[in-house]
XYZ file of C-alpha atoms in Angstrom:
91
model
C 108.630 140.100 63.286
C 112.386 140.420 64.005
C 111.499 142.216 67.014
C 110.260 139.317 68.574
C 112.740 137.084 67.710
C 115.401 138.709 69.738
C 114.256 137.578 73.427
C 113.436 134.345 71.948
C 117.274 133.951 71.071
C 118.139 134.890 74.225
C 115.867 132.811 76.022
C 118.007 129.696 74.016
C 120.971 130.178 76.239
C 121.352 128.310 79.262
C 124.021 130.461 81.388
C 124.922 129.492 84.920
C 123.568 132.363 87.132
C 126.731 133.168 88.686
C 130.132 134.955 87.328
C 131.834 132.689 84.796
C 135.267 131.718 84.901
C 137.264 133.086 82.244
C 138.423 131.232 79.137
C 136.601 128.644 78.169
C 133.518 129.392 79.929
C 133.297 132.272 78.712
C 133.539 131.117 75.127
C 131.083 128.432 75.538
C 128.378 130.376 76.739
C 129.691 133.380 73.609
C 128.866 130.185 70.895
C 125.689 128.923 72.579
C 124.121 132.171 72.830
C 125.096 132.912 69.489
C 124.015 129.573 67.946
C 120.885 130.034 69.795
C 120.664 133.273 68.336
C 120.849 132.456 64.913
C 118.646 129.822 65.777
C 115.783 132.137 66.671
C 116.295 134.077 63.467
C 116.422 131.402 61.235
C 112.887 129.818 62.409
C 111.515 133.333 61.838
C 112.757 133.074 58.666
C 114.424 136.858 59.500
C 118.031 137.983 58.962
C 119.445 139.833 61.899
C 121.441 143.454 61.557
C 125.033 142.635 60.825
C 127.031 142.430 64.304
C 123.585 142.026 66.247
C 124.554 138.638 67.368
C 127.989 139.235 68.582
C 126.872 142.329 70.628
C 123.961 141.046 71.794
C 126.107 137.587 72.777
C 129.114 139.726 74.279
C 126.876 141.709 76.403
C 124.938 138.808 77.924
C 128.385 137.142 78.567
C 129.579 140.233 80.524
C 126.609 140.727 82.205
C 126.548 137.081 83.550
C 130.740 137.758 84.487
C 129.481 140.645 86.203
C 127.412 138.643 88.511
C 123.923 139.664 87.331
C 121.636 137.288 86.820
C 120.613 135.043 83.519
C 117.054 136.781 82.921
C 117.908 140.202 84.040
C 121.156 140.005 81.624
C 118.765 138.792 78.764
C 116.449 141.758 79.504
C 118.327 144.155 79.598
C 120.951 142.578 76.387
C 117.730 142.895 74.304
C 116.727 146.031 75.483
C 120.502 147.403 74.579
C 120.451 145.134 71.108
C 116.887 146.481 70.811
C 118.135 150.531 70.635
C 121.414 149.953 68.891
C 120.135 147.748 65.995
C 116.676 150.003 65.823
C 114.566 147.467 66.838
C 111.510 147.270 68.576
C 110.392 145.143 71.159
C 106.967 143.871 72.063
C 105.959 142.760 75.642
């Protein structure tokens, strides 16, 4: 079940599809994605691995900085957060 509930965390955030400034856009869109992270996990009723959030978060944040786009950073954030927490996905 935790499986799933990664790409609906990340499909919480709302991140502008263009590079962020830095500072406080950057930290907004860190405690959305990570409230909308927890979010996910606690209407699954799961717990997510320890530090699963804040890499998952910190990658889609400098992805987005990057200049990639919103749904290709969350794809490819939960298919990183996916390997490194041993997770598997279903699609």
């Amino acid at each position: 079940m935790a499986a799933l509930v990664l790409p609906v965390a990340l499909l919480l955030v709302g991140a502008p599809a263009r590079p962020l400034p830095s500072g406080d856009g950057e930290d907004l869109i860190q405690r959305l994605c990570l409230a909308g992270f927890q979010r996910a996990f606690d209407d699954a009723g799961e717990r997510p691995p320890v530090g699963m959030g804040a890499f998952t978060c910190r990658c889609l944040v400098q992805r987005i900085q990057d200049g990639q786009g919103l749904s290709m950073a969350r794809e490819q954030c939960t298919t990183e957060a996916s390997r490194r927490f041993r997770m598997t996905t279903k699609g």
